CSV table of C-alpha atoms in Angstrom, one decimal:
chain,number,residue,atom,x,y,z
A,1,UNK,CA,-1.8,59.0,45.6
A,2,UNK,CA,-2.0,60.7,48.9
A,3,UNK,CA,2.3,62.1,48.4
A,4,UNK,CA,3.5,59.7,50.8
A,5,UNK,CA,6.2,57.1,49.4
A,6,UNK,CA,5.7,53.8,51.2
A,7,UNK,CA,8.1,52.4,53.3
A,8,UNK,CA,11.8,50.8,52.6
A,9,UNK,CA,11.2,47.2,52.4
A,10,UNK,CA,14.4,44.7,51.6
A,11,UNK,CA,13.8,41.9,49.2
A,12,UNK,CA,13.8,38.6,50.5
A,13,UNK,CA,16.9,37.1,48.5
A,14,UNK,CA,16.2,33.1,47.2
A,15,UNK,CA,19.0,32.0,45.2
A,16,UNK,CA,17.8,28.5,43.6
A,17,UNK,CA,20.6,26.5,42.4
A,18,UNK,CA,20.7,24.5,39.1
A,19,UNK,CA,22.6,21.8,37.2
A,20,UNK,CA,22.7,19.5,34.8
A,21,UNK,CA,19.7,16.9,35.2
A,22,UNK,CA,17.8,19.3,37.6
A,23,UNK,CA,14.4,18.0,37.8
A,24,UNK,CA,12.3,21.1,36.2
A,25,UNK,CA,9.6,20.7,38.7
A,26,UNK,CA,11.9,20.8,41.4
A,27,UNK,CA,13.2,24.2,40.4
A,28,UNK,CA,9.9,25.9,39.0
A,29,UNK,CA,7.6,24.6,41.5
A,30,UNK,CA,8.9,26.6,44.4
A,31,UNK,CA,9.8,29.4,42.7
A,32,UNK,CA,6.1,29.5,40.9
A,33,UNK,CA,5.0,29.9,44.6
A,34,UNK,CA,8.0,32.7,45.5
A,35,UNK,CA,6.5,34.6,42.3
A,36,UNK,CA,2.7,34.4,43.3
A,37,UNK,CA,3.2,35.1,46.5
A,38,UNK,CA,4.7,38.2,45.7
A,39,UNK,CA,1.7,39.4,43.9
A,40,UNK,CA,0.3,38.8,46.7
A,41,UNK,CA,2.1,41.4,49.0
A,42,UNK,CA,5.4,39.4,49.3
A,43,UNK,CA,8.7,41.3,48.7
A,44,UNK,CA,10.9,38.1,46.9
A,45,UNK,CA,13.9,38.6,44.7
A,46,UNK,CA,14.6,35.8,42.8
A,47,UNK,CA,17.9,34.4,41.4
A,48,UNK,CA,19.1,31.2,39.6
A,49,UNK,CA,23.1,30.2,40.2
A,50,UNK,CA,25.0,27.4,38.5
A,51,UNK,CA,29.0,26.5,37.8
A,52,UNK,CA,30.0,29.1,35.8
A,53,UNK,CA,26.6,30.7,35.6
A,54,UNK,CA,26.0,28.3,32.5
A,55,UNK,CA,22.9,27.2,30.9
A,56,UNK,CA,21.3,23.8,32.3
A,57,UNK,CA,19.6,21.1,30.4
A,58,UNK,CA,16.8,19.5,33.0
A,59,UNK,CA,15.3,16.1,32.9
A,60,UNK,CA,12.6,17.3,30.8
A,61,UNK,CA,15.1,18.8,28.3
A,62,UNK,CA,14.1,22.5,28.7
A,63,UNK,CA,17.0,24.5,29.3
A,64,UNK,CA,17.3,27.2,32.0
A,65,UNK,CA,19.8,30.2,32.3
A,66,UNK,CA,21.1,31.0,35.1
A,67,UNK,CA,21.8,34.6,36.5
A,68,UNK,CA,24.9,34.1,38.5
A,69,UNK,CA,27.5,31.6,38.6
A,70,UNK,CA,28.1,29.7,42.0
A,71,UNK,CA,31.6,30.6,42.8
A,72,UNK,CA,31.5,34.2,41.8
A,73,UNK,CA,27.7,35.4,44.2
A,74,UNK,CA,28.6,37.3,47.4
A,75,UNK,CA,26.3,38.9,49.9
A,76,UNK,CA,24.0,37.6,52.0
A,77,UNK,CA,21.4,34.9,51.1
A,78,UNK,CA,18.1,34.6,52.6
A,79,UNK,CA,17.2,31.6,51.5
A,80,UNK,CA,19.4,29.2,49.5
A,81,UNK,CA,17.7,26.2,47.5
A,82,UNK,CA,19.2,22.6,46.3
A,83,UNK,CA,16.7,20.9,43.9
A,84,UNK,CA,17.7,17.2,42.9
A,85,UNK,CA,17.9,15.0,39.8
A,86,UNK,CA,17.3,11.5,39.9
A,87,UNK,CA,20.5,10.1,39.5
A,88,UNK,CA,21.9,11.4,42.8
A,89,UNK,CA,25.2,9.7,42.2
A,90,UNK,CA,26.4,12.3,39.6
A,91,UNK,CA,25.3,15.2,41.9
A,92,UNK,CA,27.2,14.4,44.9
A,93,UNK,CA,30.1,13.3,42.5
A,94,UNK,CA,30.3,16.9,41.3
A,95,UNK,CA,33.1,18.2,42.9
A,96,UNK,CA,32.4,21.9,42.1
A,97,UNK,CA,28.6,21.7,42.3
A,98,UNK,CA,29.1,20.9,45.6
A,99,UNK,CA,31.7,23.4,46.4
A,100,UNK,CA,29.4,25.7,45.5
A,101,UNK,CA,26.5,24.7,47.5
A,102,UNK,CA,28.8,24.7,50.5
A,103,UNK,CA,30.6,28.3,50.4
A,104,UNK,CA,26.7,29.6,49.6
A,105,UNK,CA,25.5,27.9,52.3
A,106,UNK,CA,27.8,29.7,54.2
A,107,UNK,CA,26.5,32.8,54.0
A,108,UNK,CA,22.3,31.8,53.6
A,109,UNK,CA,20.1,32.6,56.7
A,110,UNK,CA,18.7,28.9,56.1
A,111,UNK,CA,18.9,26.4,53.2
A,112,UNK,CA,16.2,23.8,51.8
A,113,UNK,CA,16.4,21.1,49.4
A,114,UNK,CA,13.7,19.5,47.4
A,115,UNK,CA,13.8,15.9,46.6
A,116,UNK,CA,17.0,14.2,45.7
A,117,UNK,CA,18.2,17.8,46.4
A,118,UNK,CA,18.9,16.4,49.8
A,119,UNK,CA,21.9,14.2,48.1
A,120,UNK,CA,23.8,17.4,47.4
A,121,UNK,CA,22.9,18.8,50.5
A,122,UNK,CA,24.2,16.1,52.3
A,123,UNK,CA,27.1,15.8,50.7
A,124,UNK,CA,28.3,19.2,51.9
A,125,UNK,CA,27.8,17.7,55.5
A,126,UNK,CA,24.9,20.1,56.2
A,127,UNK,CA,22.7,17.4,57.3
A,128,UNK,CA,25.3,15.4,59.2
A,129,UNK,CA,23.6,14.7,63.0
A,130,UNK,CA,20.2,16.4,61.5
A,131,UNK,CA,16.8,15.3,60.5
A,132,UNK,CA,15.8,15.1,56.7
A,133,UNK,CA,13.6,14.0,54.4
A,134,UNK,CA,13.8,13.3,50.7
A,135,UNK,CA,11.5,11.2,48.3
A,136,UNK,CA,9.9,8.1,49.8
A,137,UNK,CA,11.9,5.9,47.0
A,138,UNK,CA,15.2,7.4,47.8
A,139,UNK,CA,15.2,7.3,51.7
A,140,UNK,CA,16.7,4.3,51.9
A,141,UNK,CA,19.5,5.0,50.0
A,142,UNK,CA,20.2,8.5,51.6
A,143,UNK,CA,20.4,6.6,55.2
A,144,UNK,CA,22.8,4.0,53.2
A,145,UNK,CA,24.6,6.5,51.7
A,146,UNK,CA,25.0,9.1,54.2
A,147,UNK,CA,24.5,7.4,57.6
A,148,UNK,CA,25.2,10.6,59.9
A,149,UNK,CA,22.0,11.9,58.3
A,150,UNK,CA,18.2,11.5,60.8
A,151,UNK,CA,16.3,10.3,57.3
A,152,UNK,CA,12.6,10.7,58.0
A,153,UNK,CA,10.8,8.7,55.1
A,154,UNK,CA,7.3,9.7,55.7
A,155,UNK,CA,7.0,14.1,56.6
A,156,UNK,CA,6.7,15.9,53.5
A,157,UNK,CA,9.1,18.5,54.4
A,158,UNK,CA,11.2,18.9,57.7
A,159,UNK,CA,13.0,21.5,59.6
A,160,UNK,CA,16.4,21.5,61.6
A,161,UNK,CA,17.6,24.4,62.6
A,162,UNK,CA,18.5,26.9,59.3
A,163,UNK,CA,17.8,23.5,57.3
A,164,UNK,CA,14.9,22.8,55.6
A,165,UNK,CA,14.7,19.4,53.6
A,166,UNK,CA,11.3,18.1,51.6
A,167,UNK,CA,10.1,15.1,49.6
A,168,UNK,CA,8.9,14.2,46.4
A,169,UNK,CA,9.2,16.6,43.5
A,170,UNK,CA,6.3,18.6,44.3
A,171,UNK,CA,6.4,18.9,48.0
A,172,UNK,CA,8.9,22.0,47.2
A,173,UNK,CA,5.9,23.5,46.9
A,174,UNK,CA,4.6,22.8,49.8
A,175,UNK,CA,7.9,23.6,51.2
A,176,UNK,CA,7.7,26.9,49.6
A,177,UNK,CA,4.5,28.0,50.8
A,178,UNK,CA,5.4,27.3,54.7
A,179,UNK,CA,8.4,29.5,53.5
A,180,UNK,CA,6.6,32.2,52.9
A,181,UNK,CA,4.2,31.7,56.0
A,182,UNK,CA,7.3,32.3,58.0
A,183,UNK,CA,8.2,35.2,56.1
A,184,UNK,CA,4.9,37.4,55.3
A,185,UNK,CA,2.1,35.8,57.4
A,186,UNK,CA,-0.3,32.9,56.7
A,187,UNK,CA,-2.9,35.5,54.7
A,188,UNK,CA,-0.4,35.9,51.8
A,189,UNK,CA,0.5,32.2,51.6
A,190,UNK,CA,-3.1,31.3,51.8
A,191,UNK,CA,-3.7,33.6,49.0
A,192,UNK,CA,-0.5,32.6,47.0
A,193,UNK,CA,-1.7,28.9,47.2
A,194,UNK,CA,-5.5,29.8,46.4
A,195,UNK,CA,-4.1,31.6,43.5
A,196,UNK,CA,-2.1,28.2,42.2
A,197,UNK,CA,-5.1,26.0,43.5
A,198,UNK,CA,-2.7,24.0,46.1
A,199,UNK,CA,-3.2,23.1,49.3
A,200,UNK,CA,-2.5,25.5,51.7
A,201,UNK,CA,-0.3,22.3,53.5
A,202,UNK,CA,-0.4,18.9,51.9
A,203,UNK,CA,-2.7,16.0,53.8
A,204,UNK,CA,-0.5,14.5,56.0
A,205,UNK,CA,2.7,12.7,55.3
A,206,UNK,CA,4.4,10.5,51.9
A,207,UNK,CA,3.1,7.1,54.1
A,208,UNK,CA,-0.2,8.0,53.2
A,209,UNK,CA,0.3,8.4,49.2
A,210,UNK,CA,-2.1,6.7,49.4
A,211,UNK,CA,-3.0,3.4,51.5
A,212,UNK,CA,-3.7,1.3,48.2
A,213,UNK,CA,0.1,2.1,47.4
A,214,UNK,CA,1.6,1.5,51.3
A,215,UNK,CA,-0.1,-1.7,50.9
A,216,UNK,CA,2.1,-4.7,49.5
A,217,UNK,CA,1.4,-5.3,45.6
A,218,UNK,CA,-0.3,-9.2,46.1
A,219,UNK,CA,0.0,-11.3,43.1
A,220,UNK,CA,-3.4,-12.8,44.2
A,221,UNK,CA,-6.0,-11.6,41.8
A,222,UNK,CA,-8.4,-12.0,44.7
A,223,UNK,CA,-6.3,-9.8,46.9
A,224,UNK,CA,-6.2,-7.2,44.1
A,225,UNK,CA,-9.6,-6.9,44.1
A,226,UNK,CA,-10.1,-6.7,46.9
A,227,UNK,CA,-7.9,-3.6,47.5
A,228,UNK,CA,-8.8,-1.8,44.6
A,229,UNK,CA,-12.7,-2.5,45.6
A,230,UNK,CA,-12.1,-1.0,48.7
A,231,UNK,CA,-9.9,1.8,47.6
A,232,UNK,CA,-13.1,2.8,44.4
A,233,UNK,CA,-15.8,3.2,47.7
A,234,UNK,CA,-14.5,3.1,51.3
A,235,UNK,CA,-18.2,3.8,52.2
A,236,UNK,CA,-19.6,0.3,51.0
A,237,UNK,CA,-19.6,-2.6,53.4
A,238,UNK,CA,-16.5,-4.0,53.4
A,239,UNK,CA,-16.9,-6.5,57.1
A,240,UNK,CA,-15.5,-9.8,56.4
A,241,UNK,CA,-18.3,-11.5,55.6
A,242,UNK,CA,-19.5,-8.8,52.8
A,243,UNK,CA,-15.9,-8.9,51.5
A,244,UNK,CA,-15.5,-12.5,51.6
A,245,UNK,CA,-18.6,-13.2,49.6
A,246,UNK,CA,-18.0,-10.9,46.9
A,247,UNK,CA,-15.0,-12.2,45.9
A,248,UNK,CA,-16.3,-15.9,46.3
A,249,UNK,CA,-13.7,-17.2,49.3
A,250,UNK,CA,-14.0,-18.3,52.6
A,251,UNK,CA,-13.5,-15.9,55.7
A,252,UNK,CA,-10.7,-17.3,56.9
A,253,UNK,CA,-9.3,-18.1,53.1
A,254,UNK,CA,-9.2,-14.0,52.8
A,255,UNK,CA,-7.6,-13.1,56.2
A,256,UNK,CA,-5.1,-15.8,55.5
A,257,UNK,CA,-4.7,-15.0,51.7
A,258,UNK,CA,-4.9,-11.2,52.8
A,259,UNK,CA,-2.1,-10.5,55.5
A,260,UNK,CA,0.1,-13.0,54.0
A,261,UNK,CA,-0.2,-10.6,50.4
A,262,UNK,CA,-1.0,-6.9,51.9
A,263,UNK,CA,1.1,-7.7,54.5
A,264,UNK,CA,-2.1,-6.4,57.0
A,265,UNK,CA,-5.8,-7.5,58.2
A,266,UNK,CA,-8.6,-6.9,55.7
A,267,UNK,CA,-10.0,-4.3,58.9
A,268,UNK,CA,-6.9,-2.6,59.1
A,269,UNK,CA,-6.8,-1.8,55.4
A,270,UNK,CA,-10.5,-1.0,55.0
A,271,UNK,CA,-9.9,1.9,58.0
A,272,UNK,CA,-6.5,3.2,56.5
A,273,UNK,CA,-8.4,3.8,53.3
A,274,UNK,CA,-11.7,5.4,55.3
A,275,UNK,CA,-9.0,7.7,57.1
A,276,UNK,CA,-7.5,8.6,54.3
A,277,UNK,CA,-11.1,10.0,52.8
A,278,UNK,CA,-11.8,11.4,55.6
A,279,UNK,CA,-8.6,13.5,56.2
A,280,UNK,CA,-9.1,14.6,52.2
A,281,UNK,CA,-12.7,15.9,53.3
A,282,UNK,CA,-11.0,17.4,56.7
A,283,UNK,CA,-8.5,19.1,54.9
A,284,UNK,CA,-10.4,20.8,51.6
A,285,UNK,CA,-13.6,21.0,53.2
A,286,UNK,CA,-16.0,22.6,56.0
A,287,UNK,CA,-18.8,19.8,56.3
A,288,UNK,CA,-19.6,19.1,59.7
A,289,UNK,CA,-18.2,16.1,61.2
A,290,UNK,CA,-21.1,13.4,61.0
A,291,UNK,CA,-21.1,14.4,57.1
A,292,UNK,CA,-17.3,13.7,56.8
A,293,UNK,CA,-18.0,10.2,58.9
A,294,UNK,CA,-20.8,9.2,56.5
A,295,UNK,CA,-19.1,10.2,53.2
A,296,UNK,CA,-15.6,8.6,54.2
A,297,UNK,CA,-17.6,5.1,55.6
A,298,UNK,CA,-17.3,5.4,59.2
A,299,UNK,CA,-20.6,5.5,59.4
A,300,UNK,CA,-20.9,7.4,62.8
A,301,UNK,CA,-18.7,10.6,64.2
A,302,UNK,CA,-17.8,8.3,67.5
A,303,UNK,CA,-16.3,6.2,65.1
A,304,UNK,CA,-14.2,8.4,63.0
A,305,UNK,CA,-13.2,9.9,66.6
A,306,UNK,CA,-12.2,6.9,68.0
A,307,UNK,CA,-10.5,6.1,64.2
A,308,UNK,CA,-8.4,9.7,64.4
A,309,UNK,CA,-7.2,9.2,68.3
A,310,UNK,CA,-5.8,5.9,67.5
A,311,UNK,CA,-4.1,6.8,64.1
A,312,UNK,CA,-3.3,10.7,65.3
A,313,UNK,CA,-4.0,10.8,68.6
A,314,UNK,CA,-6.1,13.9,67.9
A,315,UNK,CA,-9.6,14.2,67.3
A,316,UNK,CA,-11.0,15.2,63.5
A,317,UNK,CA,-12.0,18.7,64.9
A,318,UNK,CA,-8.2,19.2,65.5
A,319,UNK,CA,-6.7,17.0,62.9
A,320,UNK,CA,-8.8,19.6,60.7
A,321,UNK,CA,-7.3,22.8,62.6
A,322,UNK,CA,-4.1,21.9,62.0
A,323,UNK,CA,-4.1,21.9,58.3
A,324,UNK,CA,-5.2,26.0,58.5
A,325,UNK,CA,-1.7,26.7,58.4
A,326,UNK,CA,1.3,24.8,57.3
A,327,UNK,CA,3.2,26.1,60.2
A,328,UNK,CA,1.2,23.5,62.4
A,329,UNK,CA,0.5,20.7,59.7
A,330,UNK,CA,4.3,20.0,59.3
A,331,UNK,CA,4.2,18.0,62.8
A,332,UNK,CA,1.0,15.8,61.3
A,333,UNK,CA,2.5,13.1,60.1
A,334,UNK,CA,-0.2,10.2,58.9
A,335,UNK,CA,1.7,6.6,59.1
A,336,UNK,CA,0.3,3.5,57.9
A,337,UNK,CA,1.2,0.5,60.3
């Protein structure tokens, strides 16, 4: 030690709320992140708040303590967090859960919810007039149910202002790690997700989770198969014809047969599936770009170009770039047509 004490640094305050229900992931996937960030060089302090400060049983029946009780904390919050449970009803029914939520709100410098975290969220008129996501399932019923709220169904995580709202259970890690981006620099978050072997940002939006699953479920056993072929090798041949025959139809029996099931041409589906490879490749790897083209199907860097400025409007090159940080992948958004 060379005598000289290193300088002053407040803790970043996250306050995570729980309840009854809570999805575990919800809660111990963002603060997982929070926790290994900090051994990274982040400065986090870390608290749990509930009604009362009581124990909470989650979904998975562990139960959590909390370390402050909602209507009791004062002081300034940096970042407040609202995780979900699957019945949403009973959250936003909770008269003093949402109380809660509201006078902490008050005094956060932003809020975020994961999941069906948005329900609560909502229901303190947060995201009234703002944009928000939740879980792909669920978005539907959070435009239903709260109509003043901008529901975007396919971004894993969005921001509005102070307001940060994410998907599916574990895009609150994903939320997390652009968090911590913001606040310490894109060489601790990188660091923080290399350590809990995550993506630095998620490949592109819920839509694409995956193509097989945008797809319509056919109850034609040939229109099965023919999906799930695709889906097991994008890089075979998978024109018409080829398609056709190995299922033992007719062209135009399969492009009938096909968009009346999938709800899409055979073409379209066969590229949605190549694209999705090929932004996997993009995203976790460094080969060049005629290596990505041959091992997602395209066959040809011209034509995983042209594919990426039609479905993107970027090329690969940039489409790659943007999922350095997750400052800049947030805007990606990948949506199936």
């Amino acid at each position: 030690m060379d005598g000289r004490s290193r300088p002053h640094r407040r803790p970043h305050l996250v306050v995570m709320v729980l309840f009854d229900c809570v999805q575990l992931l919800d809660v111990t996937g963002p603060l997982e992140v929070f926790a290994a960030a900090n051994d990274q060089g982040a400065c986090y302090r870390l608290l749990t708040a509930s009604c009362g400060g009581r124990e909470v049983v989650t979904t998975a029946g562990a139960r959590l303590a909390a370390d402050t009780a909602l209507e009791e904390f004062t002081g300034t919050i940096d970042t407040l967090i609202i995780p979900g449970r699957s019945d949403w009803r009973r959250a936003v029914s909770d008269t003093p859960l949402i109380a809660g939520i509201s006078r902490l709100a008050g005094f956060s410098r932003r809020v975020a919810s994961v999941c069906a975290g948005a329900f609560p969220l909502a229901a303190t008129g947060l995201l009234d007039g703002r944009r928000a996501a939740t879980h792909w399932c669920l978005a539907g019923e959070l435009a239903e149910y709260f109509p003043h709220v901008q529901v975007d169904a396919d971004s894993i995580f969005v921001r509005d202002g102070k307001v940060i709202s994410s998907a599916g259970v574990t895009s609150g890690i994903d939320l997390a790690l652009s968090l911590v981006e913001e606040d310490f620099g894109p060489k601790v978050a990188r660091a923080a997700a290399k350590y809990l072997v995550v993506f630095m940002a998620r490949p592109g939006g819920q839509s694409q989770f995956s193509a097989r699953q945008a797809a319509r479920q056919p109850r034609h056993q040939t229109v099965r198969q023919v999906l799930d072929d695709v889906t097991a090798d994008p890089t075979a041949d998978h024109g018409l014809e080829a398609v056709a025959g190995r299922v033992g139809v007719s062209v135009r029996q399969l492009t009938r047969l096909f968009r009346a099931e999938a709800g899409m041409t055979v073409t379209r589906f066969v590229e949605q599936i190549r694209l999705e490879a090929a932004q996997g490749l993009l995203e976790s790897g460094t080969d060049p770009l005629d290596v990505v083209a041959r091992r997602s199907g395209f066959g040809s860097e011209e034509t995983l170009r042209r594919a990426f400025q039609r479905e993107h409007g970027i090329t690969p090159g940039a489409y790659r770039a943007r999922f350095r940080t997750t400052l800049t992948a947030r805007s990606v958004l990948a949506k199936v047509r």
